[in-house]
GROMACS .gro file of C-alpha atoms in nm:
model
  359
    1UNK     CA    1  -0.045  -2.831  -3.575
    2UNK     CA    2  -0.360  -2.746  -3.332
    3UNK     CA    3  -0.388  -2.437  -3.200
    4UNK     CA    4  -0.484  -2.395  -2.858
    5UNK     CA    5  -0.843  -2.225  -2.792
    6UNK     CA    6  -0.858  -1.856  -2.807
    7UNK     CA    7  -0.982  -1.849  -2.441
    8UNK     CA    8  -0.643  -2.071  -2.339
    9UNK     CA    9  -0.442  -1.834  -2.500
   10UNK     CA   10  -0.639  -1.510  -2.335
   11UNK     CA   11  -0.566  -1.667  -2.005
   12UNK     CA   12  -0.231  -1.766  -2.050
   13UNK     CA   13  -0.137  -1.358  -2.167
   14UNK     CA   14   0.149  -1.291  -1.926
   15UNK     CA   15   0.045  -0.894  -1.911
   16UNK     CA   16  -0.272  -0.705  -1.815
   17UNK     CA   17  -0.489  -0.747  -2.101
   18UNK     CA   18  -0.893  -0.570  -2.086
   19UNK     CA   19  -1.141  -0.595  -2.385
   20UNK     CA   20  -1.331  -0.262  -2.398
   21UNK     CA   21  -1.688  -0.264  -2.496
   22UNK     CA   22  -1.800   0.010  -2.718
   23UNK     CA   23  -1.942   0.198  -2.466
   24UNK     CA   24  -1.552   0.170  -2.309
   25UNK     CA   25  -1.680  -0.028  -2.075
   26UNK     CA   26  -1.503  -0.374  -1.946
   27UNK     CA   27  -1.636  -0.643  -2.102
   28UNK     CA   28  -1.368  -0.916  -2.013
   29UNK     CA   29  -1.039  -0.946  -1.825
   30UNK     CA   30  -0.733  -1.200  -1.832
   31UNK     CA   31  -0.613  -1.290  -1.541
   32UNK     CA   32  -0.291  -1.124  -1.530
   33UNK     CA   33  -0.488  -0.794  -1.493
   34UNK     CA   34  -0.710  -0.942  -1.209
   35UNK     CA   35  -0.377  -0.998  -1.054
   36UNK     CA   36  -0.236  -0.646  -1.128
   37UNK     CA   37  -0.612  -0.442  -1.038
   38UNK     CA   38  -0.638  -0.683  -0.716
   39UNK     CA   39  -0.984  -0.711  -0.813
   40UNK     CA   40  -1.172  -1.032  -0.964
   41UNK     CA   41  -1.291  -1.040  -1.314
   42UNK     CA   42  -1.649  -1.075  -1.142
   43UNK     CA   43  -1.618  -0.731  -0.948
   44UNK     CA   44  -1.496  -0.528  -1.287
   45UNK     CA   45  -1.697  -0.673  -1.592
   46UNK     CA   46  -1.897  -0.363  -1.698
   47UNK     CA   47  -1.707  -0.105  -1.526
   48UNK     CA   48  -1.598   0.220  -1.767
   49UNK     CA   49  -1.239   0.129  -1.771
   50UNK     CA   50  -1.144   0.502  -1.659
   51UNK     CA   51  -1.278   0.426  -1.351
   52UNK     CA   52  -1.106   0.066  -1.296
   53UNK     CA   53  -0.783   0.244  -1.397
   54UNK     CA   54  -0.659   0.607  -1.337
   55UNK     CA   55  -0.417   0.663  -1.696
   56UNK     CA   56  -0.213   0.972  -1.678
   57UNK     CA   57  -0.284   0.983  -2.029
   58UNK     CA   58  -0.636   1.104  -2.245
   59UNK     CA   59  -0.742   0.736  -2.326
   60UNK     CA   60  -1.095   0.877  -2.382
   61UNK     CA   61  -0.960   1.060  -2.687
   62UNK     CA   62  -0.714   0.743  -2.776
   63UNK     CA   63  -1.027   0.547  -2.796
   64UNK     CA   64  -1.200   0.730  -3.019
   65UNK     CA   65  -0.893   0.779  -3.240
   66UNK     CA   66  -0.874   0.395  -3.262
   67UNK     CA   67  -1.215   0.359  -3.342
   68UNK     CA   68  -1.205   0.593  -3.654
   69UNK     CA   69  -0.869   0.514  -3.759
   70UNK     CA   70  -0.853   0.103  -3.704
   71UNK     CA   71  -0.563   0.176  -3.604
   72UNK     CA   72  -0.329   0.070  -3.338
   73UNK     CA   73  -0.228   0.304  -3.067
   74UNK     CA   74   0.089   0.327  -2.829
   75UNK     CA   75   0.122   0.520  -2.500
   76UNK     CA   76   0.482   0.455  -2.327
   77UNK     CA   77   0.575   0.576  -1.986
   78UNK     CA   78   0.219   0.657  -1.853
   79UNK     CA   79   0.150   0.599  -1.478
   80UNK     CA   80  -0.100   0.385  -1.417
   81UNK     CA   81  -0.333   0.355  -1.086
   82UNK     CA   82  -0.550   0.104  -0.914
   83UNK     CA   83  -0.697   0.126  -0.583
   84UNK     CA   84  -0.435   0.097  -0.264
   85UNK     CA   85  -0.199   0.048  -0.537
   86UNK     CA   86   0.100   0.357  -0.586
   87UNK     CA   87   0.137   0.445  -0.953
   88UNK     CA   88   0.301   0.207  -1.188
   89UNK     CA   89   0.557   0.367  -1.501
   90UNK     CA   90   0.370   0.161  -1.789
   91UNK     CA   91   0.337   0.136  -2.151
   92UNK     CA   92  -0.032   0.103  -2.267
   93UNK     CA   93  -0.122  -0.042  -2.643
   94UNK     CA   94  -0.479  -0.022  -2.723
   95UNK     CA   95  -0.627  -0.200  -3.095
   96UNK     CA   96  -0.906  -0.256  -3.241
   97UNK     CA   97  -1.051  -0.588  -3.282
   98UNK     CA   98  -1.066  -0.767  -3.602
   99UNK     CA   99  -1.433  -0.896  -3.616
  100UNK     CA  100  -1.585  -0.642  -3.363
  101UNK     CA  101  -1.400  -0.288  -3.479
  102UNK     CA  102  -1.598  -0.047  -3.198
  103UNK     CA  103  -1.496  -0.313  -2.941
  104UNK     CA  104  -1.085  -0.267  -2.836
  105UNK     CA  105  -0.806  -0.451  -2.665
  106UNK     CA  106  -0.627  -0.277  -2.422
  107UNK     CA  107  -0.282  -0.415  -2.274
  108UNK     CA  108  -0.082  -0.286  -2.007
  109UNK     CA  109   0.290  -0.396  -1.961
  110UNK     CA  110   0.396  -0.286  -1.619
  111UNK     CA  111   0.800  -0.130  -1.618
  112UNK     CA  112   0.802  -0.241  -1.301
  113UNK     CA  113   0.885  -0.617  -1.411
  114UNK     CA  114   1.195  -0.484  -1.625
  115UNK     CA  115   1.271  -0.305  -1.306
  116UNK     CA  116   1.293  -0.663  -1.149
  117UNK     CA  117   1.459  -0.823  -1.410
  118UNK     CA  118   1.711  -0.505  -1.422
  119UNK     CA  119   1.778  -0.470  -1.062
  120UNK     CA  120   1.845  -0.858  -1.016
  121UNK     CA  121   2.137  -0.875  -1.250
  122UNK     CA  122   2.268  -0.556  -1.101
  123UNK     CA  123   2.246  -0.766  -0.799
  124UNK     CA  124   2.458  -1.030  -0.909
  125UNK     CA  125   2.708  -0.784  -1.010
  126UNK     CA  126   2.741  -0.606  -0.681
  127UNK     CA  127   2.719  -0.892  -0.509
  128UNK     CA  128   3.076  -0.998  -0.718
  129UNK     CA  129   3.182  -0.660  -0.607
  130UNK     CA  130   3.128  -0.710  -0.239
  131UNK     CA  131   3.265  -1.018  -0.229
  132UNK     CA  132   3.619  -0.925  -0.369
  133UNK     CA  133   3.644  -0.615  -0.206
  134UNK     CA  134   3.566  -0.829   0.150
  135UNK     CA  135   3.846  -1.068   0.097
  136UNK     CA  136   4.059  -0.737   0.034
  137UNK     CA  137   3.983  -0.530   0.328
  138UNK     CA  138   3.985  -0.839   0.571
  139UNK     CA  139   4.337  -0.969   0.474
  140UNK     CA  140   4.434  -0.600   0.444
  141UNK     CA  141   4.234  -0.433   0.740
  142UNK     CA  142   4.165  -0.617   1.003
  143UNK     CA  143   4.503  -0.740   1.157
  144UNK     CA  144   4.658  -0.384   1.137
  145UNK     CA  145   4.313  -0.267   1.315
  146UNK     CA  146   4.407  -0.524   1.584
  147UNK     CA  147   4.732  -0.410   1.646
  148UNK     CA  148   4.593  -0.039   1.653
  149UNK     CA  149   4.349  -0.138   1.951
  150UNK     CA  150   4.594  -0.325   2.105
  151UNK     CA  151   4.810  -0.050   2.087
  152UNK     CA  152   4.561   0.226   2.223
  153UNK     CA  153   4.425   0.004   2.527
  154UNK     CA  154   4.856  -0.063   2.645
  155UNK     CA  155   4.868   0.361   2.564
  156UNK     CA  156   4.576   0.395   2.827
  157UNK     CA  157   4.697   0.225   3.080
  158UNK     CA  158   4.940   0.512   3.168
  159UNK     CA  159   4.737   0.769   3.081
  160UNK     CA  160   4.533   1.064   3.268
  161UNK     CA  161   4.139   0.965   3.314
  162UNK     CA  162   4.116   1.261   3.058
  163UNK     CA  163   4.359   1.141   2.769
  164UNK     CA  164   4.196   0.805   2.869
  165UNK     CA  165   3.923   0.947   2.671
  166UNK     CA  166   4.106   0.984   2.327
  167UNK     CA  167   4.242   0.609   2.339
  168UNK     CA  168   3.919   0.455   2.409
  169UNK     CA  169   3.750   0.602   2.103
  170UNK     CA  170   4.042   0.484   1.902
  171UNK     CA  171   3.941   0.148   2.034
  172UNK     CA  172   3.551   0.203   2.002
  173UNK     CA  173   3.616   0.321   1.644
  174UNK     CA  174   3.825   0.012   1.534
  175UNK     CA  175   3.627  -0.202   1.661
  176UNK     CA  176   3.310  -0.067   1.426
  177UNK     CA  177   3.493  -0.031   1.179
  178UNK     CA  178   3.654  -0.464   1.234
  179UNK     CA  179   3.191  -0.523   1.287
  180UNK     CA  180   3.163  -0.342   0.917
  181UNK     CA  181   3.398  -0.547   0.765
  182UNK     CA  182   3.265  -0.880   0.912
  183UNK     CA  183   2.951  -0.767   0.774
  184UNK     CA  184   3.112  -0.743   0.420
  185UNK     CA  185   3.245  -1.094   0.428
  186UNK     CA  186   2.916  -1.272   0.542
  187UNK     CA  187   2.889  -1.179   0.118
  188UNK     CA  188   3.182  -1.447   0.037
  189UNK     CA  189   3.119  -1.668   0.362
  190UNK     CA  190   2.767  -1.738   0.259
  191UNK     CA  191   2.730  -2.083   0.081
  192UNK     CA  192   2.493  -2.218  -0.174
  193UNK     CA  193   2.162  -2.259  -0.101
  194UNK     CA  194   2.078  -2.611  -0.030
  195UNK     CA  195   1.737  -2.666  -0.171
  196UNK     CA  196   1.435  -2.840  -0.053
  197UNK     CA  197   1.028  -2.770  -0.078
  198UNK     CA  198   0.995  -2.485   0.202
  199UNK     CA  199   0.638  -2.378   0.331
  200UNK     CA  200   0.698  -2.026   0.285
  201UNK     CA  201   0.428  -1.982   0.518
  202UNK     CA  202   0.625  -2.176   0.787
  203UNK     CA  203   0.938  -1.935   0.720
  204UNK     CA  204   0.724  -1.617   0.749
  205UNK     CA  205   0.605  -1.758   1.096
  206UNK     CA  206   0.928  -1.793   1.218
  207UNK     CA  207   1.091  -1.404   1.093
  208UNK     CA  208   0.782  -1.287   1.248
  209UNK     CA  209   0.763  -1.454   1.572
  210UNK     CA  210   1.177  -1.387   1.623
  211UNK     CA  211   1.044  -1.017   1.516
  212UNK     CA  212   0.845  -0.953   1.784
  213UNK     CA  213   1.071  -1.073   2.100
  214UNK     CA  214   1.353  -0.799   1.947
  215UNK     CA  215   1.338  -0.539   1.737
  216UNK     CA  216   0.962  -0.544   1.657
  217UNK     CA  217   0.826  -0.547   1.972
  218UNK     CA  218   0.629  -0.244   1.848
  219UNK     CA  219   0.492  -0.368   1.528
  220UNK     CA  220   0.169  -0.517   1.450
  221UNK     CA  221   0.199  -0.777   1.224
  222UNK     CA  222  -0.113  -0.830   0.954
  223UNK     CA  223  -0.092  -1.139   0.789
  224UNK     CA  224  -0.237  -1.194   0.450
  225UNK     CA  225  -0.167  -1.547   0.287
  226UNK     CA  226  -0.266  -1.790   0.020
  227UNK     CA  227  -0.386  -2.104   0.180
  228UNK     CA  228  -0.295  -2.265  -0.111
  229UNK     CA  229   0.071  -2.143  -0.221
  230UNK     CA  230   0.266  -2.421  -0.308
  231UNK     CA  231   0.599  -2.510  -0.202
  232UNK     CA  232   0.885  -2.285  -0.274
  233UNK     CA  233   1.219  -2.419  -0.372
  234UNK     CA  234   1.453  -2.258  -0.170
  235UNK     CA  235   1.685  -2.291   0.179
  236UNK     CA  236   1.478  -2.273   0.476
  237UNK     CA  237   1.765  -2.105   0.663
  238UNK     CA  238   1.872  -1.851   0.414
  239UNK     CA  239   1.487  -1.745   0.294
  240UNK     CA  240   1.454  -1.660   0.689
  241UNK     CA  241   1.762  -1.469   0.661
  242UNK     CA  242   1.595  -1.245   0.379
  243UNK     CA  243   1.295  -1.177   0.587
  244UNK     CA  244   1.407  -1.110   0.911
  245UNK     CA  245   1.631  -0.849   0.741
  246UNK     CA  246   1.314  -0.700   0.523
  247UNK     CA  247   1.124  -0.706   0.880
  248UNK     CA  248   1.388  -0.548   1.036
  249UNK     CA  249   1.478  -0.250   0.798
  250UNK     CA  250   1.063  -0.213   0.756
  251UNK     CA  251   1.052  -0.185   1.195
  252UNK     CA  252   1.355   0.070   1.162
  253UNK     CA  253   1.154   0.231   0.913
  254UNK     CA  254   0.891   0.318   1.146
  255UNK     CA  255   1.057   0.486   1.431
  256UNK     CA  256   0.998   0.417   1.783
  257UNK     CA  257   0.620   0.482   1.741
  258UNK     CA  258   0.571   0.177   1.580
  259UNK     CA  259   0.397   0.093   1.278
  260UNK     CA  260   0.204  -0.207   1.096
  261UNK     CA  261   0.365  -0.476   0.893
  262UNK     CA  262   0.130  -0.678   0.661
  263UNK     CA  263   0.297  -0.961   0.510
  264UNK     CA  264   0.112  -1.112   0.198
  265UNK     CA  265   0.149  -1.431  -0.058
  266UNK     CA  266   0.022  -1.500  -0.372
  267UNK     CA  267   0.029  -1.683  -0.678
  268UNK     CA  268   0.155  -1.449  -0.971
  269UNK     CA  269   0.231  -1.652  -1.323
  270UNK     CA  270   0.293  -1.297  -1.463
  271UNK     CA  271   0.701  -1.319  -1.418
  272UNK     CA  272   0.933  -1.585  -1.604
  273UNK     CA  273   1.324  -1.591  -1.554
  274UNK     CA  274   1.461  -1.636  -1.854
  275UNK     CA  275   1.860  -1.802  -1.863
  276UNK     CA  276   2.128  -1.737  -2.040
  277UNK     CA  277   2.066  -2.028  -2.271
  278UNK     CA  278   1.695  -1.902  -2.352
  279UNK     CA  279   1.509  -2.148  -2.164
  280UNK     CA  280   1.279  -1.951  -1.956
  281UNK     CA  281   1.149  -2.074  -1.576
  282UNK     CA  282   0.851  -1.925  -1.392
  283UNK     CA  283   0.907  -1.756  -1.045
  284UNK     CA  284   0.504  -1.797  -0.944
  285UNK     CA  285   0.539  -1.758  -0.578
  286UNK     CA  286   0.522  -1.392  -0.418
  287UNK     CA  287   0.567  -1.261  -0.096
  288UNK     CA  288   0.518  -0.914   0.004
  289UNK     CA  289   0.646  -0.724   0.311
  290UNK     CA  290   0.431  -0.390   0.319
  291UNK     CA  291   0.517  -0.159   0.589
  292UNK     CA  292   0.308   0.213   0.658
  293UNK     CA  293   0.654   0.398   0.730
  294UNK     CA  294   0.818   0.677   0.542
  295UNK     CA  295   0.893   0.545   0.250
  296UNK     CA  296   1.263   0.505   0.074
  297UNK     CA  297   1.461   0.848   0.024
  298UNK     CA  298   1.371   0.924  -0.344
  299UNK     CA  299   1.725   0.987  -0.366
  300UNK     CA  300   1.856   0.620  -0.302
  301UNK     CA  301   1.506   0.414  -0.415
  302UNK     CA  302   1.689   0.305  -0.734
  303UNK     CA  303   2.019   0.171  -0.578
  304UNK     CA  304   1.857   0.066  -0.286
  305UNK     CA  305   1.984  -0.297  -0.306
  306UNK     CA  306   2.370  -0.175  -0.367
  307UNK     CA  307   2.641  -0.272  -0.091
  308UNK     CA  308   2.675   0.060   0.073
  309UNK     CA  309   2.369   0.207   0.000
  310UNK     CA  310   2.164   0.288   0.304
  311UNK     CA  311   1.861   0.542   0.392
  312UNK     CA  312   1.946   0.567   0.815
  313UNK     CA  313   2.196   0.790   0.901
  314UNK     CA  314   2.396   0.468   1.051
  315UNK     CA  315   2.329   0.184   0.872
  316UNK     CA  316   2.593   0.013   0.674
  317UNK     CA  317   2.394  -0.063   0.357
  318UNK     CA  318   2.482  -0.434   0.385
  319UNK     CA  319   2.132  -0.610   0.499
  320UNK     CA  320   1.933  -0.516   0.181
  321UNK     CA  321   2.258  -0.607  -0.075
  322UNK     CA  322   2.295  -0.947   0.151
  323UNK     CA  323   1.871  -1.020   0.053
  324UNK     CA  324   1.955  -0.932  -0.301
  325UNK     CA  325   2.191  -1.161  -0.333
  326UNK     CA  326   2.073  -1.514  -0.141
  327UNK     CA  327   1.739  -1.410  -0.360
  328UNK     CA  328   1.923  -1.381  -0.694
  329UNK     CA  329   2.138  -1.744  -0.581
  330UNK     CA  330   1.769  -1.882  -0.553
  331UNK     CA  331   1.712  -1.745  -0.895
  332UNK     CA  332   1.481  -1.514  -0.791
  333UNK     CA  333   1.375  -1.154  -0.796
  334UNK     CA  334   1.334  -0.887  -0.581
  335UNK     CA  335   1.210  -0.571  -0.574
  336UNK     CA  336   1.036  -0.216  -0.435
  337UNK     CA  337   0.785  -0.025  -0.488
  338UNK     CA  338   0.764   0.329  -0.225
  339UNK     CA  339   0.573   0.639  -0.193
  340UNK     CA  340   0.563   0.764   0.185
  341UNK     CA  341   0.318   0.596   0.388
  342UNK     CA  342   0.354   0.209   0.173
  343UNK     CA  343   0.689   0.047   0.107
  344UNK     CA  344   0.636  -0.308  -0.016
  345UNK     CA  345   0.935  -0.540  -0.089
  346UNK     CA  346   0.844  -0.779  -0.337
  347UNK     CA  347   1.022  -1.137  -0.370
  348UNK     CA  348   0.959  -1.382  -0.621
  349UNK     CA  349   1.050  -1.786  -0.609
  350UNK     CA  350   1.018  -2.085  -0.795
  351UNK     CA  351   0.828  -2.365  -0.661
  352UNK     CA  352   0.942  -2.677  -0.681
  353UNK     CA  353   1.095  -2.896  -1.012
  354UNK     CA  354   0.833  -3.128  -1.136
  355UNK     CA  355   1.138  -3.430  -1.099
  356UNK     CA  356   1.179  -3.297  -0.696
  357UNK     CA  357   0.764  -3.318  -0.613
  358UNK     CA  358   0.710  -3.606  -0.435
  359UNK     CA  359   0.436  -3.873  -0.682
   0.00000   0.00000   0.00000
């Protein structure tokens, strides 16, 4: 059997991956860690790697230790910082290399894509939840809620103007509560995506333009794309579905001041599905939703795509759960990354089958 070139193999590393120069500075860079620095291998090459990367950790004394020990060394749970970029829970393995012992490899694995992988099966489990508890609270709910409004607006027809008052919020009340619960079911009403290549471009246009006639009037929109993303394979209908909800909770986000919504795409080979019959499928095609606002409650961040689960003081919860899901029937990933001042929403998608491309 041939083995592929070393430098085929150094590309193809699906984590950050730096060689260190005995000096500790960079020497070379895959490009899974261009990806994760946002910086080109160009820009870093002989940079001191502390300075690339802020480690909560005393690499500067790990090096050293590698160096006179030829020995491996592991660092788990260490945040790791880049630029714009908030810090990132990682686990950091540095070695020495075999034919050049003062030079060292340094890779990074990022939590953050367990996160993903972690949060999207939760997904698909409380997205079962929803669903069964919807087709229990409408068949249970909302006909005796009908009858109770019903009720209440015959009551205030011989009423006082001021016990008037009492039966109208029993009718204002049901009838939130019958707009929650039609909001649960859209969870079992929606149907399977019905796939075709989608410009994602084309669908970002759309969210945003519909955006700014309602409820962002008073954003400003930054647009970042990849001219040369590739076709997604996805609905149309149901992938502008997921962003006009992610523009919508970032434009609540801001208050009515305003704020600035930058929506990026990229191409990141870094993140592979893998089924439950071990074949594995790459979800290459990212699209970012970055907003300037608050940032999520630290106290609901983690369960932030849960039915139910909602940082405003009046929001149902339901919008974020609903993107979860039509992104995990895509099979897809989403996730978040917040500190106050940056909240990005991260979605990942397959492109298209190589049997679907058109010749």
């Amino acid at each position: 059997m041939n083995l592929p070139a070393p430098g085929i193999i150094w590309a193809s590393l699906p984590i950050p991956a730096l060689l260190i120069a005995p000096d500790n500075r960079i020497e070379e860079i895959n490009p899974a860690a261009e990806l994760f620095l946002n910086a080109s291998a160009r820009s870093l090459k002989g940079q001191p790697v502390l300075d690339a990367l802020s480690i909560d950790a005393p690499l500067d004394e790990g090096f050293a230790r590698v160096r006179a020990n030829q020995a491996a060394l592991f660092v788990n749970d260490v945040d790791v910082t880049s630029g714009e970029r908030p810090p990132v829970q990682c686990t950091i393995q540095v070695a020495p290399m075999q034919d050049a012992p003062d030079r060292l490899l340094l890779l990074i694995s990022p939590r953050e894509l367990a996160d993903r992988l972690g949060r999207g099966s939760g997904a698909k489990t409380a997205a079962k939840s929803a669903i069964g508890m919807a087709e229990m609270l409408a068949h249970e709910i909302k006909n005796p809620l009908a009858g109770i409004s019903g009720a209440a607006q015959l009551l205030s027809m011989n009423l006082s103007p001021e016990d008037r008052e009492l039966t109208d919020l029993i009718v204002e009340e049901t009838r939130r509560v019958v707009k929650l619960l039609e909001q649960v079911e859209q969870f079992g009403n929606l149907r399977p995506p019905e796939r075709q290549p989608v410009n994602l471009h084309d669908v970002l246009d759309r969210a945003r333009r519909s955006a700014l006639v309602g409820f962002g009037s008073r954003m400003r929109f930054v647009e970042d794309y990849d001219p040369s993303l590739p076709p997604a394979w996805a609905d149309p209908d149901q992938l502008q579905q997921v962003f006009l909800n992610l523009l919508k909770n970032a434009s609540e986000a801001a208050g009515p001041q305003g704020g600035t919504i930058r929506l990026r795409s990229f191409y990141d080979h870094a993140l592979r599905l893998r089924r439950p019959d071990g074949s594995g499928s790459a979800l290459p095609l990212t699209v970012e939703v970055i907003d300037d606002g608050p940032g999520l409650p630290p106290a609901i961040a983690a369960d932030i795509f849960e039915p139910f689960v909602s940082g405003r003081p009046n929001g149902t919860g339901l919008g974020l759960a609903l993107v979860s899901k039509i992104i995990s029937d895509h099979d897809g990933w989403i996730a978040v990354d917040s500190v106050p001042g940056r909240t990005v929403f991260r979605v990942s998608l397959p492109m298209v089958p190589k049997e679907r491309r058109k010749s």
